Amino acid sequence: MRSGVGSRDVIVVATTDFALYHGVVAELRDRGVTFTTVEPGDDLPERTRVVIAGAGEDPRPDDATDIDLVRADPDAPRRGVDAALSVVRDGGRTVIGVDPGNKPGIAVLSGEVCVAAFQVPVADAAAVIEDEVEGAVDPVVRIGDGARLVGASLIDDLDMPVELVDETGTTPHLGTGARGMGDVLAAVNIARLAGERVTQRTIEPTAGELDVIKARSRERSPTNREIDEVLARRVAAGELSIEEALAEHREP
């Protein structure tokens, strides 16, 4: 079966793993990527650049020194497709852009191409970022300098190179039908801006930021309790979660 094979840099799927085959093919089609498929052992098309196969498989001929092999996992076909696309694009550094907030926008770029995007609760952001850079060579995370407390907390949570980016002007105008995409599109723009390398960000919370933390503690408390300013400052510094602060606040 063929799917729009072009004249160069052909991606070939060649595996006996049924689940992997369907996962990779679906991912390639969803992205509109040109590819072809062959049975393992069949001749590869001319101008094959990369072959996607399963664990222990290598469908390349012995003399194919110019064809790369990507072994993909049926439980994570997107990773295999990302790796194959990186080959045909001659590599490209993995850059993660983050527009911080209660539900940060996260964009994953391989070179100049956005290969994945997310918007998740702030508590899940670090785990998503770490998962996306797994196996990447020399990745960097670029975090916008707005939502200071969230950004500072993310910097502390990430064990990888982080740059702080001036996010002025990164949120685009949203036209009809684009509502809700602003944070993700801002993350794409943030990823494309070089920033200042940081290992931590010390923030003295403003009165307004402390009020927001106190308000959130009321929202999350079954009895509508509000933590005091001392605990709110510890939450702002990343020492406690709001739930931990509420637990301490209950103690006599």
PDB file of C-alpha atoms in Angstrom:
ATOM      1  CA  MET A   1       0.000   0.000   0.000  1.00  0.00           C
ATOM      2  CA  ARG A   2       1.192   3.488  -0.857  1.00  0.00           C
ATOM      3  CA  SER A   3       0.164   6.907   0.390  1.00  0.00           C
ATOM      4  CA  GLY A   4       1.388   9.737  -1.778  1.00  0.00           C
ATOM      5  CA  VAL A   5       5.052   8.763  -2.074  1.00  0.00           C
ATOM      6  CA  GLY A   6       7.113  11.716  -3.179  1.00  0.00           C
ATOM      7  CA  SER A   7      10.374  11.911  -5.080  1.00  0.00           C
ATOM      8  CA  ARG A   8      12.718  12.111  -2.078  1.00  0.00           C
ATOM      9  CA  ASP A   9      13.062  11.456   1.653  1.00  0.00           C
ATOM     10  CA  VAL A  10      10.543   8.626   1.691  1.00  0.00           C
ATOM     11  CA  ILE A  11       9.316   7.352   5.067  1.00  0.00           C
ATOM     12  CA  VAL A  12       8.604   3.611   4.999  1.00  0.00           C
ATOM     13  CA  VAL A  13       6.626   1.597   7.547  1.00  0.00           C
ATOM     14  CA  ALA A  14       7.788  -2.041   7.579  1.00  0.00           C
ATOM     15  CA  THR A  15       6.755  -4.176  10.540  1.00  0.00           C
ATOM     16  CA  THR A  16       5.026  -7.429  11.386  1.00  0.00           C
ATOM     17  CA  ASP A  17       3.620  -5.865  14.565  1.00  0.00           C
ATOM     18  CA  PHE A  18      -0.074  -5.333  13.771  1.00  0.00           C
ATOM     19  CA  ALA A  19      -0.692  -2.815  16.579  1.00  0.00           C
ATOM     20  CA  LEU A  20       2.428  -0.846  15.763  1.00  0.00           C
ATOM     21  CA  TYR A  21       1.586  -0.755  12.055  1.00  0.00           C
ATOM     22  CA  HIS A  22      -1.881   0.664  12.598  1.00  0.00           C
ATOM     23  CA  GLY A  23      -0.740   3.132  15.267  1.00  0.00           C
ATOM     24  CA  VAL A  24       2.082   4.538  13.146  1.00  0.00           C
ATOM     25  CA  VAL A  25       0.034   4.668   9.938  1.00  0.00           C
ATOM     26  CA  ALA A  26      -2.819   6.458  11.727  1.00  0.00           C
ATOM     27  CA  GLU A  27      -0.378   8.977  13.195  1.00  0.00           C
ATOM     28  CA  LEU A  28       1.254   9.635   9.818  1.00  0.00           C
ATOM     29  CA  ARG A  29      -2.116  10.077   8.113  1.00  0.00           C
ATOM     30  CA  ASP A  30      -3.365  12.409  10.835  1.00  0.00           C
ATOM     31  CA  ARG A  31      -0.369  14.646  10.184  1.00  0.00           C
ATOM     32  CA  GLY A  32      -0.676  14.519   6.406  1.00  0.00           C
ATOM     33  CA  VAL A  33       2.794  12.982   6.068  1.00  0.00           C
ATOM     34  CA  THR A  34       3.878  11.312   2.830  1.00  0.00           C
ATOM     35  CA  PHE A  35       4.817   7.662   3.463  1.00  0.00           C
ATOM     36  CA  THR A  36       4.629   4.153   2.092  1.00  0.00           C
ATOM     37  CA  THR A  37       4.373   0.685   3.584  1.00  0.00           C
ATOM     38  CA  VAL A  38       6.041  -2.600   2.634  1.00  0.00           C
ATOM     39  CA  GLU A  39       6.148  -6.093   4.018  1.00  0.00           C
ATOM     40  CA  PRO A  40       9.388  -6.819   5.915  1.00  0.00           C
ATOM     41  CA  GLY A  41      11.724  -8.547   3.463  1.00  0.00           C
ATOM     42  CA  ASP A  42      10.339  -6.741   0.394  1.00  0.00           C
ATOM     43  CA  ASP A  43      12.464  -4.252  -1.505  1.00  0.00           C
ATOM     44  CA  LEU A  44      12.370  -0.713  -0.180  1.00  0.00           C
ATOM     45  CA  PRO A  45      11.298   2.089  -2.523  1.00  0.00           C
ATOM     46  CA  GLU A  46      13.923   4.267  -4.161  1.00  0.00           C
ATOM     47  CA  ARG A  47      14.918   7.312  -2.118  1.00  0.00           C
ATOM     48  CA  THR A  48      13.883   5.690   1.157  1.00  0.00           C
ATOM     49  CA  ARG A  49      15.290   7.900   3.916  1.00  0.00           C
ATOM     50  CA  VAL A  50      13.982   6.251   7.067  1.00  0.00           C
ATOM     51  CA  VAL A  51      12.257   2.994   7.955  1.00  0.00           C
ATOM     52  CA  ILE A  52       9.900   2.644  10.916  1.00  0.00           C
ATOM     53  CA  ALA A  53       9.910  -0.874  12.343  1.00  0.00           C
ATOM     54  CA  GLY A  54       9.257  -2.737  15.573  1.00  0.00           C
ATOM     55  CA  ALA A  55      11.520  -4.041  18.318  1.00  0.00           C
ATOM     56  CA  GLY A  56      14.167  -6.384  16.920  1.00  0.00           C
ATOM     57  CA  GLU A  57      13.217  -5.634  13.308  1.00  0.00           C
ATOM     58  CA  ASP A  58      15.552  -4.192  10.685  1.00  0.00           C
ATOM     59  CA  PRO A  59      14.062  -4.366   7.163  1.00  0.00           C
ATOM     60  CA  ARG A  60      16.967  -2.465   5.572  1.00  0.00           C
ATOM     61  CA  PRO A  61      19.296  -4.225   3.108  1.00  0.00           C
ATOM     62  CA  ASP A  62      22.801  -4.850   4.403  1.00  0.00           C
ATOM     63  CA  ASP A  63      24.344  -2.175   2.183  1.00  0.00           C
ATOM     64  CA  ALA A  64      21.784   0.558   3.052  1.00  0.00           C
ATOM     65  CA  THR A  65      24.178   2.929   4.806  1.00  0.00           C
ATOM     66  CA  ASP A  66      22.074   5.972   3.899  1.00  0.00           C
ATOM     67  CA  ILE A  67      18.782   4.695   5.372  1.00  0.00           C
ATOM     68  CA  ASP A  68      17.988   5.379   9.023  1.00  0.00           C
ATOM     69  CA  LEU A  69      16.062   2.946  11.201  1.00  0.00           C
ATOM     70  CA  VAL A  70      13.510   4.043  13.800  1.00  0.00           C
ATOM     71  CA  ARG A  71      12.207   1.329  16.122  1.00  0.00           C
ATOM     72  CA  ALA A  72       8.822   2.409  17.427  1.00  0.00           C
ATOM     73  CA  ASP A  73       6.709   1.240  20.345  1.00  0.00           C
ATOM     74  CA  PRO A  74       3.082   0.227  19.665  1.00  0.00           C
ATOM     75  CA  ASP A  75       2.095   1.956  22.920  1.00  0.00           C
ATOM     76  CA  ALA A  76       3.681   5.240  21.792  1.00  0.00           C
ATOM     77  CA  PRO A  77       3.525   5.427  17.973  1.00  0.00           C
ATOM     78  CA  ARG A  78       3.765   9.237  17.984  1.00  0.00           C
ATOM     79  CA  ARG A  79       7.296   9.052  19.359  1.00  0.00           C
ATOM     80  CA  GLY A  80       8.355   6.870  16.447  1.00  0.00           C
ATOM     81  CA  VAL A  81       6.761   9.222  13.951  1.00  0.00           C
ATOM     82  CA  ASP A  82       8.433  12.220  15.623  1.00  0.00           C
ATOM     83  CA  ALA A  83      11.809  10.472  15.338  1.00  0.00           C
ATOM     84  CA  ALA A  84      11.252   9.640  11.662  1.00  0.00           C
ATOM     85  CA  LEU A  85      10.208  13.195  10.857  1.00  0.00           C
ATOM     86  CA  SER A  86      13.292  14.494  12.641  1.00  0.00           C
ATOM     87  CA  VAL A  87      15.426  12.370  10.298  1.00  0.00           C
ATOM     88  CA  VAL A  88      13.804  13.630   7.088  1.00  0.00           C
ATOM     89  CA  ARG A  89      14.048  17.206   8.372  1.00  0.00           C
ATOM     90  CA  ASP A  90      17.783  16.706   9.031  1.00  0.00           C
ATOM     91  CA  GLY A  91      17.341  16.743  12.771  1.00  0.00           C
ATOM     92  CA  GLY A  92      16.203  19.792  14.645  1.00  0.00           C
ATOM     93  CA  ARG A  93      16.553  20.621  18.300  1.00  0.00           C
ATOM     94  CA  THR A  94      13.618  19.761  20.555  1.00  0.00           C
ATOM     95  CA  VAL A  95      12.300  22.983  22.077  1.00  0.00           C
ATOM     96  CA  ILE A  96       9.375  23.115  24.495  1.00  0.00           C
ATOM     97  CA  GLY A  97       7.512  26.416  24.762  1.00  0.00           C
ATOM     98  CA  VAL A  98       5.348  27.056  27.823  1.00  0.00           C
ATOM     99  CA  ASP A  99       2.793  29.792  28.312  1.00  0.00           C
ATOM    100  CA  PRO A 100       2.351  29.564  32.115  1.00  0.00           C
ATOM    101  CA  GLY A 101      -0.976  29.868  33.864  1.00  0.00           C
ATOM    102  CA  ASN A 102      -3.548  27.725  35.668  1.00  0.00           C
ATOM    103  CA  LYS A 103      -3.657  25.506  32.559  1.00  0.00           C
ATOM    104  CA  PRO A 104      -0.341  26.156  30.803  1.00  0.00           C
ATOM    105  CA  GLY A 105      -0.148  25.971  27.036  1.00  0.00           C
ATOM    106  CA  ILE A 106       2.706  23.662  25.999  1.00  0.00           C
ATOM    107  CA  ALA A 107       4.125  23.407  22.472  1.00  0.00           C
ATOM    108  CA  VAL A 108       6.765  20.922  21.316  1.00  0.00           C
ATOM    109  CA  LEU A 109       8.931  22.005  18.381  1.00  0.00           C
ATOM    110  CA  SER A 110      11.363  19.895  16.399  1.00  0.00           C
ATOM    111  CA  GLY A 111      13.429  22.498  14.633  1.00  0.00           C
ATOM    112  CA  GLU A 112      10.878  24.961  13.266  1.00  0.00           C
ATOM    113  CA  VAL A 113       8.004  22.475  13.166  1.00  0.00           C
ATOM    114  CA  CYS A 114       5.450  22.159  15.953  1.00  0.00           C
ATOM    115  CA  VAL A 115       5.020  18.408  16.437  1.00  0.00           C
ATOM    116  CA  ALA A 116       2.777  18.365  19.537  1.00  0.00           C
ATOM    117  CA  ALA A 117       0.728  20.699  21.700  1.00  0.00           C
ATOM    118  CA  PHE A 118      -1.009  20.412  25.052  1.00  0.00           C
ATOM    119  CA  GLN A 119      -2.999  22.402  27.566  1.00  0.00           C
ATOM    120  CA  VAL A 120      -3.035  20.708  30.956  1.00  0.00           C
ATOM    121  CA  PRO A 121      -3.590  21.584  34.617  1.00  0.00           C
ATOM    122  CA  VAL A 122      -0.505  23.198  36.106  1.00  0.00           C
ATOM    123  CA  ALA A 123       0.016  20.200  38.404  1.00  0.00           C
ATOM    124  CA  ASP A 124       0.545  17.982  35.321  1.00  0.00           C
ATOM    125  CA  ALA A 125       2.717  20.359  33.292  1.00  0.00           C
ATOM    126  CA  ALA A 126       6.159  19.243  34.500  1.00  0.00           C
ATOM    127  CA  ALA A 127       5.344  15.575  33.884  1.00  0.00           C
ATOM    128  CA  VAL A 128       4.106  16.317  30.349  1.00  0.00           C
ATOM    129  CA  ILE A 129       7.265  18.290  29.555  1.00  0.00           C
ATOM    130  CA  GLU A 130       9.559  15.593  30.951  1.00  0.00           C
ATOM    131  CA  ASP A 131       7.740  12.944  28.912  1.00  0.00           C
ATOM    132  CA  GLU A 132       8.100  14.984  25.712  1.00  0.00           C
ATOM    133  CA  VAL A 133      11.871  15.542  26.062  1.00  0.00           C
ATOM    134  CA  GLU A 134      12.630  11.916  26.934  1.00  0.00           C
ATOM    135  CA  GLY A 135      15.320  10.694  24.566  1.00  0.00           C
ATOM    136  CA  ALA A 136      15.795  14.110  22.923  1.00  0.00           C
ATOM    137  CA  VAL A 137      19.327  15.380  22.328  1.00  0.00           C
ATOM    138  CA  ASP A 138      20.064  18.765  23.933  1.00  0.00           C
ATOM    139  CA  PRO A 139      16.444  19.814  24.574  1.00  0.00           C
ATOM    140  CA  VAL A 140      15.521  23.205  26.017  1.00  0.00           C
ATOM    141  CA  VAL A 141      12.376  24.470  27.725  1.00  0.00           C
ATOM    142  CA  ARG A 142      11.392  28.101  27.173  1.00  0.00           C
ATOM    143  CA  ILE A 143       8.938  29.495  29.706  1.00  0.00           C
ATOM    144  CA  GLY A 144       7.150  32.817  29.359  1.00  0.00           C
ATOM    145  CA  ASP A 145       7.792  35.345  32.110  1.00  0.00           C
ATOM    146  CA  GLY A 146       4.101  35.970  32.847  1.00  0.00           C
ATOM    147  CA  ALA A 147       2.160  34.146  35.597  1.00  0.00           C
ATOM    148  CA  ARG A 148       5.302  34.499  37.702  1.00  0.00           C
ATOM    149  CA  LEU A 149       4.453  32.059  40.473  1.00  0.00           C
ATOM    150  CA  VAL A 150       3.494  29.263  38.092  1.00  0.00           C
ATOM    151  CA  GLY A 151       6.608  29.850  35.994  1.00  0.00           C
ATOM    152  CA  ALA A 152       8.861  29.850  39.064  1.00  0.00           C
ATOM    153  CA  SER A 153       7.327  26.599  40.271  1.00  0.00           C
ATOM    154  CA  LEU A 154       7.849  24.946  36.879  1.00  0.00           C
ATOM    155  CA  ILE A 155      11.485  26.054  36.767  1.00  0.00           C
ATOM    156  CA  ASP A 156      12.024  24.431  40.168  1.00  0.00           C
ATOM    157  CA  ASP A 157      10.299  21.215  39.062  1.00  0.00           C
ATOM    158  CA  LEU A 158      12.242  20.716  35.810  1.00  0.00           C
ATOM    159  CA  ASP A 159      15.644  19.037  35.759  1.00  0.00           C
ATOM    160  CA  MET A 160      16.703  20.237  32.303  1.00  0.00           C
ATOM    161  CA  PRO A 161      17.884  23.443  30.583  1.00  0.00           C
ATOM    162  CA  VAL A 162      15.289  26.195  31.007  1.00  0.00           C
ATOM    163  CA  GLU A 163      15.179  29.677  29.478  1.00  0.00           C
ATOM    164  CA  LEU A 164      12.961  32.497  30.717  1.00  0.00           C
ATOM    165  CA  VAL A 165      11.426  34.352  27.770  1.00  0.00           C
ATOM    166  CA  ASP A 166       9.879  37.813  27.527  1.00  0.00           C
ATOM    167  CA  GLU A 167       6.389  36.805  26.433  1.00  0.00           C
ATOM    168  CA  THR A 168       5.284  40.305  25.424  1.00  0.00           C
ATOM    169  CA  GLY A 169       3.307  40.057  22.189  1.00  0.00           C
ATOM    170  CA  THR A 170       3.325  36.248  22.013  1.00  0.00           C
ATOM    171  CA  THR A 171      -0.447  35.823  22.364  1.00  0.00           C
ATOM    172  CA  PRO A 172      -1.954  36.158  18.879  1.00  0.00           C
ATOM    173  CA  HIS A 173      -5.277  37.623  17.860  1.00  0.00           C
ATOM    174  CA  LEU A 174      -7.838  34.823  17.758  1.00  0.00           C
ATOM    175  CA  GLY A 175     -10.292  34.867  14.906  1.00  0.00           C
ATOM    176  CA  THR A 176     -13.591  33.070  14.521  1.00  0.00           C
ATOM    177  CA  GLY A 177     -13.464  29.477  15.718  1.00  0.00           C
ATOM    178  CA  ALA A 178     -10.100  29.816  17.472  1.00  0.00           C
ATOM    179  CA  ARG A 179     -11.404  30.431  20.965  1.00  0.00           C
ATOM    180  CA  GLY A 180      -9.400  28.583  23.607  1.00  0.00           C
ATOM    181  CA  MET A 181      -6.283  28.227  21.443  1.00  0.00           C
ATOM    182  CA  GLY A 182      -4.520  31.357  22.673  1.00  0.00           C
ATOM    183  CA  ASP A 183      -2.330  29.736  25.341  1.00  0.00           C
ATOM    184  CA  VAL A 184      -1.138  26.972  23.008  1.00  0.00           C
ATOM    185  CA  LEU A 185      -0.378  29.393  20.159  1.00  0.00           C
ATOM    186  CA  ALA A 186       1.436  31.665  22.599  1.00  0.00           C
ATOM    187  CA  ALA A 187       3.508  28.636  23.669  1.00  0.00           C
ATOM    188  CA  VAL A 188       4.532  28.076  20.030  1.00  0.00           C
ATOM    189  CA  ASN A 189       5.693  31.695  19.792  1.00  0.00           C
ATOM    190  CA  ILE A 190       7.511  31.454  23.134  1.00  0.00           C
ATOM    191  CA  ALA A 191       9.350  28.334  21.926  1.00  0.00           C
ATOM    192  CA  ARG A 192      10.723  30.332  18.991  1.00  0.00           C
ATOM    193  CA  LEU A 193      12.206  33.099  21.171  1.00  0.00           C
ATOM    194  CA  ALA A 194      15.603  32.729  22.818  1.00  0.00           C
ATOM    195  CA  GLY A 195      15.549  33.630  26.505  1.00  0.00           C
ATOM    196  CA  GLU A 196      17.784  33.887  29.543  1.00  0.00           C
ATOM    197  CA  ARG A 197      19.082  30.607  30.952  1.00  0.00           C
ATOM    198  CA  VAL A 198      17.838  30.163  34.518  1.00  0.00           C
ATOM    199  CA  THR A 199      18.000  27.496  37.215  1.00  0.00           C
ATOM    200  CA  GLN A 200      15.533  29.144  39.570  1.00  0.00           C
ATOM    201  CA  ARG A 201      13.354  32.205  39.823  1.00  0.00           C
ATOM    202  CA  THR A 202      12.981  33.882  43.185  1.00  0.00           C
ATOM    203  CA  ILE A 203       9.648  35.628  43.437  1.00  0.00           C
ATOM    204  CA  GLU A 204       8.362  37.879  46.192  1.00  0.00           C
ATOM    205  CA  PRO A 205       4.612  37.430  45.828  1.00  0.00           C
ATOM    206  CA  THR A 206       2.478  40.533  45.600  1.00  0.00           C
ATOM    207  CA  ALA A 207      -0.526  41.115  47.841  1.00  0.00           C
ATOM    208  CA  GLY A 208      -2.775  40.332  44.877  1.00  0.00           C
ATOM    209  CA  GLU A 209      -1.019  37.014  44.201  1.00  0.00           C
ATOM    210  CA  LEU A 210      -1.357  36.041  47.868  1.00  0.00           C
ATOM    211  CA  ASP A 211      -5.056  36.915  47.727  1.00  0.00           C
ATOM    212  CA  VAL A 212      -5.462  34.610  44.729  1.00  0.00           C
ATOM    213  CA  ILE A 213      -3.792  31.725  46.622  1.00  0.00           C
ATOM    214  CA  LYS A 214      -6.036  32.340  49.637  1.00  0.00           C
ATOM    215  CA  ALA A 215      -9.098  32.375  47.401  1.00  0.00           C
ATOM    216  CA  ARG A 216      -8.059  29.061  45.859  1.00  0.00           C
ATOM    217  CA  SER A 217      -7.663  27.574  49.323  1.00  0.00           C
ATOM    218  CA  ARG A 218     -11.278  28.516  50.072  1.00  0.00           C
ATOM    219  CA  GLU A 219     -12.429  26.928  46.821  1.00  0.00           C
ATOM    220  CA  ARG A 220     -10.629  23.665  47.604  1.00  0.00           C
ATOM    221  CA  SER A 221     -11.597  23.507  51.262  1.00  0.00           C
ATOM    222  CA  PRO A 222     -14.739  21.466  52.016  1.00  0.00           C
ATOM    223  CA  THR A 223     -15.490  23.920  54.846  1.00  0.00           C
ATOM    224  CA  ASN A 224     -14.640  27.105  52.912  1.00  0.00           C
ATOM    225  CA  ARG A 225     -11.568  27.758  55.087  1.00  0.00           C
ATOM    226  CA  GLU A 226      -8.896  30.193  53.984  1.00  0.00           C
ATOM    227  CA  ILE A 227      -5.218  29.693  54.759  1.00  0.00           C
ATOM    228  CA  ASP A 228      -3.322  32.522  56.411  1.00  0.00           C
ATOM    229  CA  GLU A 229      -0.679  34.723  54.777  1.00  0.00           C
ATOM    230  CA  VAL A 230       2.266  32.720  56.145  1.00  0.00           C
ATOM    231  CA  LEU A 231       0.982  29.540  54.528  1.00  0.00           C
ATOM    232  CA  ALA A 232       0.039  31.425  51.364  1.00  0.00           C
ATOM    233  CA  ARG A 233       3.643  32.630  51.067  1.00  0.00           C
ATOM    234  CA  ARG A 234       4.898  29.062  51.415  1.00  0.00           C
ATOM    235  CA  VAL A 235       2.515  27.998  48.650  1.00  0.00           C
ATOM    236  CA  ALA A 236       3.767  30.869  46.490  1.00  0.00           C
ATOM    237  CA  ALA A 237       7.361  29.757  47.096  1.00  0.00           C
ATOM    238  CA  GLY A 238       6.526  26.206  46.026  1.00  0.00           C
ATOM    239  CA  GLU A 239       7.198  24.776  49.481  1.00  0.00           C
ATOM    240  CA  LEU A 240       3.613  23.554  49.887  1.00  0.00           C
ATOM    241  CA  SER A 241       0.691  22.692  47.679  1.00  0.00           C
ATOM    242  CA  ILE A 242      -2.642  24.285  48.581  1.00  0.00           C
ATOM    243  CA  GLU A 243      -3.843  20.909  49.866  1.00  0.00           C
ATOM    244  CA  GLU A 244      -0.764  20.606  52.117  1.00  0.00           C
ATOM    245  CA  ALA A 245      -1.270  24.161  53.334  1.00  0.00           C
ATOM    246  CA  LEU A 246      -4.896  23.388  54.199  1.00  0.00           C
ATOM    247  CA  ALA A 247      -3.765  20.293  56.110  1.00  0.00           C
ATOM    248  CA  GLU A 248      -1.315  22.365  58.155  1.00  0.00           C
ATOM    249  CA  HIS A 249      -3.958  25.019  58.717  1.00  0.00           C
ATOM    250  CA  ARG A 250      -6.211  22.416  60.363  1.00  0.00           C
ATOM    251  CA  GLU A 251      -3.586  21.597  62.954  1.00  0.00           C
ATOM    252  CA  PRO A 252      -4.001  23.355  66.327  1.00  0.00           C
TER     253      PRO A 252
END
